Amino acid sequence: MLAGKGIRAVAVMWAMTFISFILVPLRLYTRVYIIEALGVDDHVFNLAWVFLLLYTIFITIAGVHGFGQPISTLPIDSAVQAVYNEMIGQTFAVIGMAIAKLSLGLFLLRIVVKQWHRLSIWVSMVSLSIVSVMTAIIFWTQRVPSKSIYDPRVPGRSIINVTPFSILLGSWCAAVDFYFALLPWIFIWNLNMKFKEKMSIAISLSLGFIACVCGIIRTIDLGGLSSTNYTEDTVDLVIWSGVEMAVTLICVGIPTVRPLYRVIVHGSSVKSSDSRYIKQDDSSHSSRFRMQNPTKRSTMFSVAQESITEAYIARNNQSDEEILMGQYGNNIGGIRVREEG
């Protein structure tokens, strides 16, 4: 049964899972009924939450068998089950954290325009995915046979140390969080919008700084992976991994439910008046783009760049937040982007 530090760990895990779940239906409702632009990033977001739920479930099972207690005080069978289920949970955490970052990256792809922004986001997502999958594989193959990792009664030999790869993953997650939180300030600051709106949108898209801090703390606690008292010394690592996943989901979810907040609190409509703003660019070439949603009548979003000016025009009252949140993102949610000659 649950005892020792396991009670705190399981309580925190379920609290984080529940809090982050609140944004799942709110986000779906906003995407489907408010802005009518359900995209791939929404499905990835939901998948990331499922991985957090599975992580929490297996940590709870591990807690029942003795996770959070000194391993020397546990019967051998309980200790084996505790470590085994904790390892399964940590595998979901390793992959789930990458999926959560993918959701944020796909979300940012909806709203960025410049090619180097898009390329840097893809590089971040692909590299993080590779490191996550590689770490998960090494986690289960660090010893041969794999059962000897969690069962001391099974003879085996070590072939690779997983700790450096775990540190690499933790550091890379923190770096990606930092970059994804910094990027909105780069492209939003050039928009000709009210300062208050710039700050509001940029801050809402930059909550990933909090996830970055959680990732750094989690990386510091990775030493518990090589401890002989595995069931107790990995408690902080498990907690901060769950907190990082939940905070990432919360940081991704908050900007996407802003239109719902505006409708409920301010009574605003997503279909009323026109809006227009100009984005300044230091490029000198001239190009014109048109983004059109074929599923919604008379909805058009045009981007025109003449010399150093890009004009964003949205009909049917797309607010600053809604446009930046990618209702008319590039090739997402049925939106087509084509360049006019």
mmCIF file of C-alpha atoms in Angstrom:
data_model
loop_
_atom_site.group_PDB
_atom_site.id
_atom_site.type_symbol
_atom_site.label_atom_id
_atom_site.label_comp_id
_atom_site.label_asym_id
_atom_site.label_seq_id
_atom_site.Cartn_x
_atom_site.Cartn_y
_atom_site.Cartn_z
ATOM 1 C CA MET A 1 0.000 0.000 0.000
ATOM 2 C CA LEU A 2 1.003 3.611 -0.378
ATOM 3 C CA ALA A 3 3.399 4.853 2.285
ATOM 4 C CA GLY A 4 6.339 7.178 2.803
ATOM 5 C CA LYS A 5 7.192 9.560 -0.010
ATOM 6 C CA GLY A 6 4.978 7.574 -2.355
ATOM 7 C CA ILE A 7 1.858 9.236 -0.935
ATOM 8 C CA ARG A 8 3.163 12.699 -1.809
ATOM 9 C CA ALA A 9 4.299 11.608 -5.261
ATOM 10 C CA VAL A 10 1.018 9.974 -6.210
ATOM 11 C CA ALA A 11 -1.006 12.899 -4.823
ATOM 12 C CA VAL A 12 0.982 15.423 -6.848
ATOM 13 C CA MET A 13 0.776 13.279 -9.983
ATOM 14 C CA TRP A 14 -3.002 12.947 -9.845
ATOM 15 C CA ALA A 15 -3.412 16.647 -9.047
ATOM 16 C CA MET A 16 -1.321 17.625 -12.074
ATOM 17 C CA THR A 17 -3.179 15.136 -14.265
ATOM 18 C CA PHE A 18 -6.556 16.532 -13.214
ATOM 19 C CA ILE A 19 -5.559 20.185 -13.576
ATOM 20 C CA SER A 20 -4.151 19.647 -17.059
ATOM 21 C CA PHE A 21 -7.233 17.626 -18.059
ATOM 22 C CA ILE A 22 -9.444 20.684 -17.542
ATOM 23 C CA LEU A 23 -7.907 22.221 -20.647
ATOM 24 C CA VAL A 24 -8.610 19.169 -22.818
ATOM 25 C CA PRO A 25 -12.387 19.685 -23.214
ATOM 26 C CA LEU A 26 -12.039 23.475 -23.110
ATOM 27 C CA ARG A 27 -9.531 23.384 -25.953
ATOM 28 C CA LEU A 28 -11.637 21.002 -28.032
ATOM 29 C CA TYR A 29 -14.745 23.128 -27.527
ATOM 30 C CA THR A 30 -12.867 26.283 -28.495
ATOM 31 C CA ARG A 31 -11.382 24.720 -31.609
ATOM 32 C CA VAL A 32 -14.549 22.990 -32.790
ATOM 33 C CA TYR A 33 -17.295 25.478 -31.905
ATOM 34 C CA ILE A 34 -15.629 28.878 -31.403
ATOM 35 C CA ILE A 35 -13.018 29.192 -34.125
ATOM 36 C CA GLU A 36 -13.858 26.042 -36.105
ATOM 37 C CA ALA A 37 -10.222 25.152 -36.756
ATOM 38 C CA LEU A 38 -9.427 21.766 -35.249
ATOM 39 C CA GLY A 39 -5.872 20.836 -36.187
ATOM 40 C CA VAL A 40 -3.207 18.182 -35.781
ATOM 41 C CA ASP A 41 -1.753 19.976 -32.775
ATOM 42 C CA ASP A 42 -5.052 19.470 -30.919
ATOM 43 C CA HIS A 43 -4.901 15.692 -31.398
ATOM 44 C CA VAL A 44 -1.232 15.649 -30.353
ATOM 45 C CA PHE A 45 -2.170 17.678 -27.260
ATOM 46 C CA ASN A 46 -4.789 15.087 -26.297
ATOM 47 C CA LEU A 47 -2.316 12.253 -26.890
ATOM 48 C CA ALA A 48 0.218 13.944 -24.618
ATOM 49 C CA TRP A 49 -2.380 14.110 -21.847
ATOM 50 C CA VAL A 50 -3.138 10.384 -22.308
ATOM 51 C CA PHE A 51 0.565 9.660 -21.806
ATOM 52 C CA LEU A 52 0.508 11.777 -18.629
ATOM 53 C CA LEU A 53 -2.492 9.774 -17.417
ATOM 54 C CA LEU A 54 -0.726 6.470 -18.127
ATOM 55 C CA TYR A 55 2.381 7.773 -16.372
ATOM 56 C CA THR A 56 0.300 8.608 -13.307
ATOM 57 C CA ILE A 57 -1.474 5.239 -13.338
ATOM 58 C CA PHE A 58 1.743 3.225 -13.426
ATOM 59 C CA ILE A 59 3.364 5.377 -10.738
ATOM 60 C CA THR A 60 0.282 4.738 -8.608
ATOM 61 C CA ILE A 61 0.643 0.978 -9.164
ATOM 62 C CA ALA A 62 4.324 1.271 -8.275
ATOM 63 C CA GLY A 63 3.333 3.162 -5.128
ATOM 64 C CA VAL A 64 1.042 0.318 -4.078
ATOM 65 C CA HIS A 65 4.027 -2.034 -4.312
ATOM 66 C CA GLY A 66 6.360 0.225 -2.358
ATOM 67 C CA PHE A 67 7.501 3.140 -4.556
ATOM 68 C CA GLY A 68 8.521 6.002 -2.287
ATOM 69 C CA GLN A 69 9.802 3.711 0.460
ATOM 70 C CA PRO A 70 13.391 2.514 1.098
ATOM 71 C CA ILE A 71 13.967 -0.480 -1.144
ATOM 72 C CA SER A 72 15.728 -2.355 1.676
ATOM 73 C CA THR A 73 12.490 -2.415 3.688
ATOM 74 C CA LEU A 74 10.429 -3.990 0.913
ATOM 75 C CA PRO A 75 9.909 -7.689 0.236
ATOM 76 C CA ILE A 76 11.840 -8.670 -2.864
ATOM 77 C CA ASP A 77 8.723 -9.340 -4.943
ATOM 78 C CA SER A 78 7.215 -5.959 -4.007
ATOM 79 C CA ALA A 79 10.480 -4.165 -4.761
ATOM 80 C CA VAL A 80 10.659 -5.782 -8.191
ATOM 81 C CA GLN A 81 7.065 -4.824 -9.010
ATOM 82 C CA ALA A 82 7.614 -1.286 -7.717
ATOM 83 C CA VAL A 83 10.695 -0.724 -9.889
ATOM 84 C CA TYR A 84 9.150 -2.442 -12.915
ATOM 85 C CA ASN A 85 5.963 -0.344 -12.878
ATOM 86 C CA GLU A 86 7.933 2.811 -12.179
ATOM 87 C CA MET A 87 10.087 2.115 -15.229
ATOM 88 C CA ILE A 88 6.988 1.667 -17.383
ATOM 89 C CA GLY A 89 5.641 4.954 -16.060
ATOM 90 C CA GLN A 90 8.916 6.750 -16.716
ATOM 91 C CA THR A 91 8.869 5.441 -20.284
ATOM 92 C CA PHE A 92 5.487 7.084 -20.819
ATOM 93 C CA ALA A 93 6.955 10.244 -19.288
ATOM 94 C CA VAL A 94 9.972 10.275 -21.608
ATOM 95 C CA ILE A 95 7.839 9.877 -24.729
ATOM 96 C CA GLY A 96 4.990 11.995 -23.370
ATOM 97 C CA MET A 97 7.202 15.002 -22.736
ATOM 98 C CA ALA A 98 8.341 14.939 -26.352
ATOM 99 C CA ILE A 99 4.725 14.669 -27.530
ATOM 100 C CA ALA A 100 3.765 17.663 -25.373
ATOM 101 C CA LYS A 101 6.555 19.734 -26.944
ATOM 102 C CA LEU A 102 5.397 18.565 -30.381
ATOM 103 C CA SER A 103 1.945 19.926 -29.622
ATOM 104 C CA LEU A 104 3.451 23.313 -28.802
ATOM 105 C CA GLY A 105 5.669 23.237 -31.894
ATOM 106 C CA LEU A 106 2.760 22.374 -34.197
ATOM 107 C CA PHE A 107 0.770 25.154 -32.581
ATOM 108 C CA LEU A 108 3.546 27.661 -33.287
ATOM 109 C CA LEU A 109 3.689 26.473 -36.903
ATOM 110 C CA ARG A 110 0.135 27.770 -37.254
ATOM 111 C CA ILE A 111 1.139 31.334 -36.502
ATOM 112 C CA VAL A 112 4.685 31.900 -37.790
ATOM 113 C CA VAL A 113 5.246 33.263 -41.284
ATOM 114 C CA LYS A 114 8.974 33.428 -41.934
ATOM 115 C CA GLN A 115 10.715 30.375 -43.313
ATOM 116 C CA TRP A 116 13.523 30.338 -40.751
ATOM 117 C CA HIS A 117 10.964 30.324 -37.945
ATOM 118 C CA ARG A 118 9.273 27.273 -39.418
ATOM 119 C CA LEU A 119 12.570 25.506 -40.088
ATOM 120 C CA SER A 120 13.840 26.089 -36.556
ATOM 121 C CA ILE A 121 10.599 24.731 -35.086
ATOM 122 C CA TRP A 122 10.806 21.579 -37.207
ATOM 123 C CA VAL A 123 14.457 21.048 -36.255
ATOM 124 C CA SER A 124 13.560 21.404 -32.577
ATOM 125 C CA MET A 125 10.649 18.970 -32.797
ATOM 126 C CA VAL A 126 12.459 16.315 -34.839
ATOM 127 C CA SER A 127 15.653 16.418 -32.773
ATOM 128 C CA LEU A 128 13.736 16.218 -29.492
ATOM 129 C CA SER A 129 11.695 13.279 -30.774
ATOM 130 C CA ILE A 130 14.850 11.423 -31.767
ATOM 131 C CA VAL A 131 16.508 12.006 -28.391
ATOM 132 C CA SER A 132 13.320 10.939 -26.550
ATOM 133 C CA VAL A 133 12.891 7.682 -28.453
ATOM 134 C CA MET A 134 16.610 6.923 -28.154
ATOM 135 C CA THR A 135 16.534 7.500 -24.385
ATOM 136 C CA ALA A 136 13.451 5.287 -23.971
ATOM 137 C CA ILE A 137 15.131 2.466 -25.897
ATOM 138 C CA ILE A 138 18.393 2.732 -23.949
ATOM 139 C CA PHE A 139 16.419 2.855 -20.700
ATOM 140 C CA TRP A 140 15.219 -0.709 -21.344
ATOM 141 C CA THR A 141 18.381 -2.036 -22.981
ATOM 142 C CA GLN A 142 21.001 -0.670 -20.584
ATOM 143 C CA ARG A 143 21.415 -4.197 -19.233
ATOM 144 C CA VAL A 144 21.128 -7.630 -20.829
ATOM 145 C CA PRO A 145 18.704 -9.238 -20.219
ATOM 146 C CA SER A 146 16.306 -6.337 -19.586
ATOM 147 C CA LYS A 147 14.697 -8.102 -16.633
ATOM 148 C CA SER A 148 17.952 -7.790 -14.709
ATOM 149 C CA ILE A 149 17.419 -4.006 -14.631
ATOM 150 C CA TYR A 150 14.558 -4.273 -12.141
ATOM 151 C CA ASP A 151 15.007 -7.762 -10.713
ATOM 152 C CA PRO A 152 18.305 -8.323 -8.821
ATOM 153 C CA ARG A 153 17.640 -12.058 -8.784
ATOM 154 C CA VAL A 154 18.235 -12.217 -12.545
ATOM 155 C CA PRO A 155 21.923 -12.228 -13.547
ATOM 156 C CA GLY A 156 22.900 -9.784 -16.272
ATOM 157 C CA ARG A 157 25.512 -7.347 -17.448
ATOM 158 C CA SER A 158 25.482 -3.612 -18.130
ATOM 159 C CA ILE A 159 26.117 -2.523 -21.708
ATOM 160 C CA ILE A 160 25.440 1.212 -21.538
ATOM 161 C CA ASN A 161 24.852 3.900 -18.916
ATOM 162 C CA VAL A 162 21.457 5.552 -19.370
ATOM 163 C CA THR A 163 22.157 8.563 -17.120
ATOM 164 C CA PRO A 164 24.071 10.666 -19.728
ATOM 165 C CA PHE A 165 21.239 10.173 -22.220
ATOM 166 C CA SER A 166 18.675 11.133 -19.592
ATOM 167 C CA ILE A 167 20.660 14.280 -18.859
ATOM 168 C CA LEU A 168 20.831 15.023 -22.593
ATOM 169 C CA LEU A 169 17.060 14.600 -22.888
ATOM 170 C CA GLY A 170 16.364 16.784 -19.875
ATOM 171 C CA SER A 171 18.679 19.508 -21.131
ATOM 172 C CA TRP A 172 17.254 19.365 -24.639
ATOM 173 C CA CYS A 173 13.665 19.549 -23.329
ATOM 174 C CA ALA A 174 14.590 22.647 -21.325
ATOM 175 C CA ALA A 175 16.308 24.200 -24.340
ATOM 176 C CA VAL A 176 13.306 23.555 -26.599
ATOM 177 C CA ASP A 177 10.950 24.981 -23.965
ATOM 178 C CA PHE A 178 13.100 28.093 -23.741
ATOM 179 C CA TYR A 179 13.229 28.572 -27.510
ATOM 180 C CA PHE A 180 9.502 27.976 -28.018
ATOM 181 C CA ALA A 181 8.782 30.504 -25.264
ATOM 182 C CA LEU A 182 11.189 33.052 -26.731
ATOM 183 C CA LEU A 183 10.092 32.733 -30.368
ATOM 184 C CA PRO A 184 6.711 34.513 -29.988
ATOM 185 C CA TRP A 185 8.467 37.663 -28.791
ATOM 186 C CA ILE A 186 10.553 37.658 -31.961
ATOM 187 C CA PHE A 187 7.726 37.644 -34.509
ATOM 188 C CA ILE A 188 4.937 39.340 -32.519
ATOM 189 C CA TRP A 189 7.075 42.360 -31.682
ATOM 190 C CA ASN A 190 7.212 43.389 -35.350
ATOM 191 C CA LEU A 191 3.438 43.579 -35.671
ATOM 192 C CA ASN A 192 1.882 47.020 -35.774
ATOM 193 C CA MET A 193 -0.482 46.394 -32.856
ATOM 194 C CA LYS A 194 -1.282 48.020 -29.565
ATOM 195 C CA PHE A 195 1.431 47.479 -26.978
ATOM 196 C CA LYS A 196 -1.101 46.001 -24.561
ATOM 197 C CA GLU A 197 -2.182 43.419 -27.129
ATOM 198 C CA LYS A 198 1.418 42.564 -27.974
ATOM 199 C CA MET A 199 2.214 41.946 -24.331
ATOM 200 C CA SER A 200 -0.956 39.951 -23.739
ATOM 201 C CA ILE A 201 -0.410 37.628 -26.690
ATOM 202 C CA ALA A 202 3.357 37.271 -26.227
ATOM 203 C CA ILE A 203 3.033 36.443 -22.533
ATOM 204 C CA SER A 204 0.301 33.871 -23.142
ATOM 205 C CA LEU A 205 2.490 32.173 -25.744
ATOM 206 C CA SER A 206 5.571 32.328 -23.527
ATOM 207 C CA LEU A 207 4.342 30.423 -20.502
ATOM 208 C CA GLY A 208 6.724 27.671 -21.610
ATOM 209 C CA PHE A 209 9.401 29.418 -19.551
ATOM 210 C CA ILE A 210 7.731 27.788 -16.533
ATOM 211 C CA ALA A 211 8.070 24.344 -18.136
ATOM 212 C CA CYS A 212 11.708 25.171 -18.845
ATOM 213 C CA VAL A 213 12.344 25.774 -15.138
ATOM 214 C CA CYS A 214 10.614 22.487 -14.252
ATOM 215 C CA GLY A 215 12.777 20.697 -16.825
ATOM 216 C CA ILE A 216 15.953 22.086 -15.313
ATOM 217 C CA ILE A 217 14.935 20.941 -11.830
ATOM 218 C CA ARG A 218 14.023 17.491 -13.185
ATOM 219 C CA THR A 219 17.406 17.187 -14.894
ATOM 220 C CA ILE A 220 19.168 17.977 -11.624
ATOM 221 C CA ASP A 221 17.297 15.095 -9.954
ATOM 222 C CA LEU A 222 18.385 12.516 -12.541
ATOM 223 C CA GLY A 223 21.042 11.174 -10.190
ATOM 224 C CA GLY A 224 18.421 8.946 -8.617
ATOM 225 C CA LEU A 225 18.402 6.725 -11.702
ATOM 226 C CA SER A 226 21.732 5.188 -10.707
ATOM 227 C CA SER A 227 20.908 4.873 -7.010
ATOM 228 C CA THR A 228 20.721 1.489 -5.293
ATOM 229 C CA ASN A 229 17.760 2.842 -3.316
ATOM 230 C CA TYR A 230 15.826 3.309 -6.564
ATOM 231 C CA THR A 231 12.287 3.262 -5.159
ATOM 232 C CA GLU A 232 12.928 6.174 -2.791
ATOM 233 C CA ASP A 233 15.642 8.227 -4.464
ATOM 234 C CA THR A 234 13.688 8.650 -7.722
ATOM 235 C CA VAL A 235 10.632 10.219 -6.052
ATOM 236 C CA ASP A 236 11.650 13.803 -6.817
ATOM 237 C CA LEU A 237 12.498 12.836 -10.401
ATOM 238 C CA VAL A 238 9.080 11.249 -10.874
ATOM 239 C CA ILE A 239 7.286 14.244 -9.380
ATOM 240 C CA TRP A 240 9.120 16.834 -11.453
ATOM 241 C CA SER A 241 8.672 14.786 -14.619
ATOM 242 C CA GLY A 242 4.921 14.770 -14.023
ATOM 243 C CA VAL A 243 4.904 18.464 -13.171
ATOM 244 C CA GLU A 244 6.873 19.314 -16.307
ATOM 245 C CA MET A 245 4.460 17.378 -18.523
ATOM 246 C CA ALA A 246 1.416 18.951 -16.875
ATOM 247 C CA VAL A 247 2.863 22.474 -16.958
ATOM 248 C CA THR A 248 3.750 22.054 -20.626
ATOM 249 C CA LEU A 249 0.165 21.032 -21.415
ATOM 250 C CA ILE A 250 -1.201 23.926 -19.383
ATOM 251 C CA CYS A 251 1.140 26.381 -21.102
ATOM 252 C CA VAL A 252 0.079 25.049 -24.505
ATOM 253 C CA GLY A 253 -3.597 24.977 -23.609
ATOM 254 C CA ILE A 254 -4.041 28.458 -22.154
ATOM 255 C CA PRO A 255 -3.371 30.435 -25.383
ATOM 256 C CA THR A 256 -5.735 28.214 -27.360
ATOM 257 C CA VAL A 257 -8.716 28.874 -25.076
ATOM 258 C CA ARG A 258 -8.358 32.658 -25.195
ATOM 259 C CA PRO A 259 -11.200 33.013 -27.748
ATOM 260 C CA LEU A 260 -13.503 31.098 -25.374
ATOM 261 C CA TYR A 261 -12.463 33.402 -22.548
ATOM 262 C CA ARG A 262 -13.228 36.455 -24.658
ATOM 263 C CA VAL A 263 -16.653 35.105 -25.573
ATOM 264 C CA ILE A 264 -17.561 34.262 -21.976
ATOM 265 C CA VAL A 265 -16.068 37.276 -20.197
ATOM 266 C CA HIS A 266 -16.334 40.041 -22.790
ATOM 267 C CA GLY A 267 -19.212 38.694 -24.829
ATOM 268 C CA SER A 268 -17.206 39.204 -28.013
ATOM 269 C CA SER A 269 -18.080 37.413 -31.211
ATOM 270 C CA VAL A 270 -15.692 35.814 -33.635
ATOM 271 C CA LYS A 271 -17.871 37.008 -36.494
ATOM 272 C CA SER A 272 -18.549 40.725 -36.425
ATOM 273 C CA SER A 273 -16.252 43.443 -37.696
ATOM 274 C CA ASP A 274 -13.169 43.613 -39.861
ATOM 275 C CA SER A 275 -9.685 43.860 -38.414
ATOM 276 C CA ARG A 276 -6.446 44.828 -40.021
ATOM 277 C CA TYR A 277 -2.876 45.335 -38.987
ATOM 278 C CA ILE A 278 0.474 45.838 -40.611
ATOM 279 C CA LYS A 279 3.645 43.868 -39.993
ATOM 280 C CA GLN A 280 6.954 45.563 -40.688
ATOM 281 C CA ASP A 281 9.711 43.517 -42.268
ATOM 282 C CA ASP A 282 13.240 44.382 -43.229
ATOM 283 C CA SER A 283 13.140 42.439 -46.464
ATOM 284 C CA SER A 284 13.076 44.290 -49.767
ATOM 285 C CA HIS A 285 11.367 41.865 -52.132
ATOM 286 C CA SER A 286 7.703 41.933 -52.985
ATOM 287 C CA SER A 287 5.406 38.959 -52.640
ATOM 288 C CA ARG A 288 1.722 38.313 -52.023
ATOM 289 C CA PHE A 289 0.077 35.437 -50.258
ATOM 290 C CA ARG A 290 -3.537 34.497 -49.740
ATOM 291 C CA MET A 291 -4.834 32.160 -47.072
ATOM 292 C CA GLN A 292 -8.369 30.954 -47.608
ATOM 293 C CA ASN A 293 -10.520 28.554 -45.658
ATOM 294 C CA PRO A 294 -12.627 26.599 -48.170
ATOM 295 C CA THR A 295 -14.937 25.308 -45.428
ATOM 296 C CA LYS A 296 -16.215 28.727 -44.269
ATOM 297 C CA ARG A 297 -18.099 31.077 -46.545
ATOM 298 C CA SER A 298 -16.598 34.507 -47.225
ATOM 299 C CA THR A 299 -13.646 33.972 -44.888
ATOM 300 C CA MET A 300 -10.353 35.209 -46.238
ATOM 301 C CA PHE A 301 -7.063 36.159 -44.690
ATOM 302 C CA SER A 302 -4.577 37.896 -46.972
ATOM 303 C CA VAL A 303 -0.977 38.718 -46.349
ATOM 304 C CA ALA A 304 0.545 41.284 -48.661
ATOM 305 C CA GLN A 305 4.166 42.328 -48.572
ATOM 306 C CA GLU A 306 5.016 45.329 -50.704
ATOM 307 C CA SER A 307 8.615 46.461 -50.270
ATOM 308 C CA ILE A 308 8.946 46.405 -46.461
ATOM 309 C CA THR A 309 5.266 46.081 -45.519
ATOM 310 C CA GLU A 310 3.093 43.023 -44.891
ATOM 311 C CA ALA A 311 -0.618 43.613 -44.462
ATOM 312 C CA TYR A 312 -2.778 41.169 -42.555
ATOM 313 C CA ILE A 313 -6.461 41.451 -43.411
ATOM 314 C CA ALA A 314 -9.093 39.245 -41.817
ATOM 315 C CA ARG A 315 -12.802 39.347 -42.490
ATOM 316 C CA ASN A 316 -15.469 38.156 -40.087
ATOM 317 C CA ASN A 317 -13.706 39.783 -37.110
ATOM 318 C CA GLN A 318 -10.715 37.617 -36.340
ATOM 319 C CA SER A 319 -9.246 39.138 -33.193
ATOM 320 C CA ASP A 320 -5.517 39.640 -32.789
ATOM 321 C CA GLU A 321 -5.311 36.648 -30.502
ATOM 322 C CA GLU A 322 -7.340 34.395 -32.769
ATOM 323 C CA ILE A 323 -5.300 35.206 -35.855
ATOM 324 C CA LEU A 324 -2.010 34.724 -34.030
ATOM 325 C CA MET A 325 -3.299 31.479 -32.614
ATOM 326 C CA GLY A 326 -3.473 30.175 -36.119
ATOM 327 C CA GLN A 327 -7.091 29.964 -37.125
ATOM 328 C CA TYR A 328 -5.672 30.700 -40.531
ATOM 329 C CA GLY A 329 -2.454 28.738 -40.101
ATOM 330 C CA ASN A 330 -0.506 27.430 -43.050
ATOM 331 C CA ASN A 331 -2.107 24.291 -44.412
ATOM 332 C CA ILE A 332 -3.716 23.356 -41.101
ATOM 333 C CA GLY A 333 -7.364 22.718 -40.473
ATOM 334 C CA GLY A 334 -8.337 22.862 -44.116
ATOM 335 C CA ILE A 335 -6.535 26.150 -44.769
ATOM 336 C CA ARG A 336 -4.719 26.518 -48.069
ATOM 337 C CA VAL A 337 -1.779 28.825 -48.628
ATOM 338 C CA ARG A 338 -0.796 29.765 -52.148
ATOM 339 C CA GLU A 339 1.542 32.363 -53.552
ATOM 340 C CA GLU A 340 0.233 34.662 -56.236
ATOM 341 C CA GLY A 341 2.555 35.668 -58.997
#
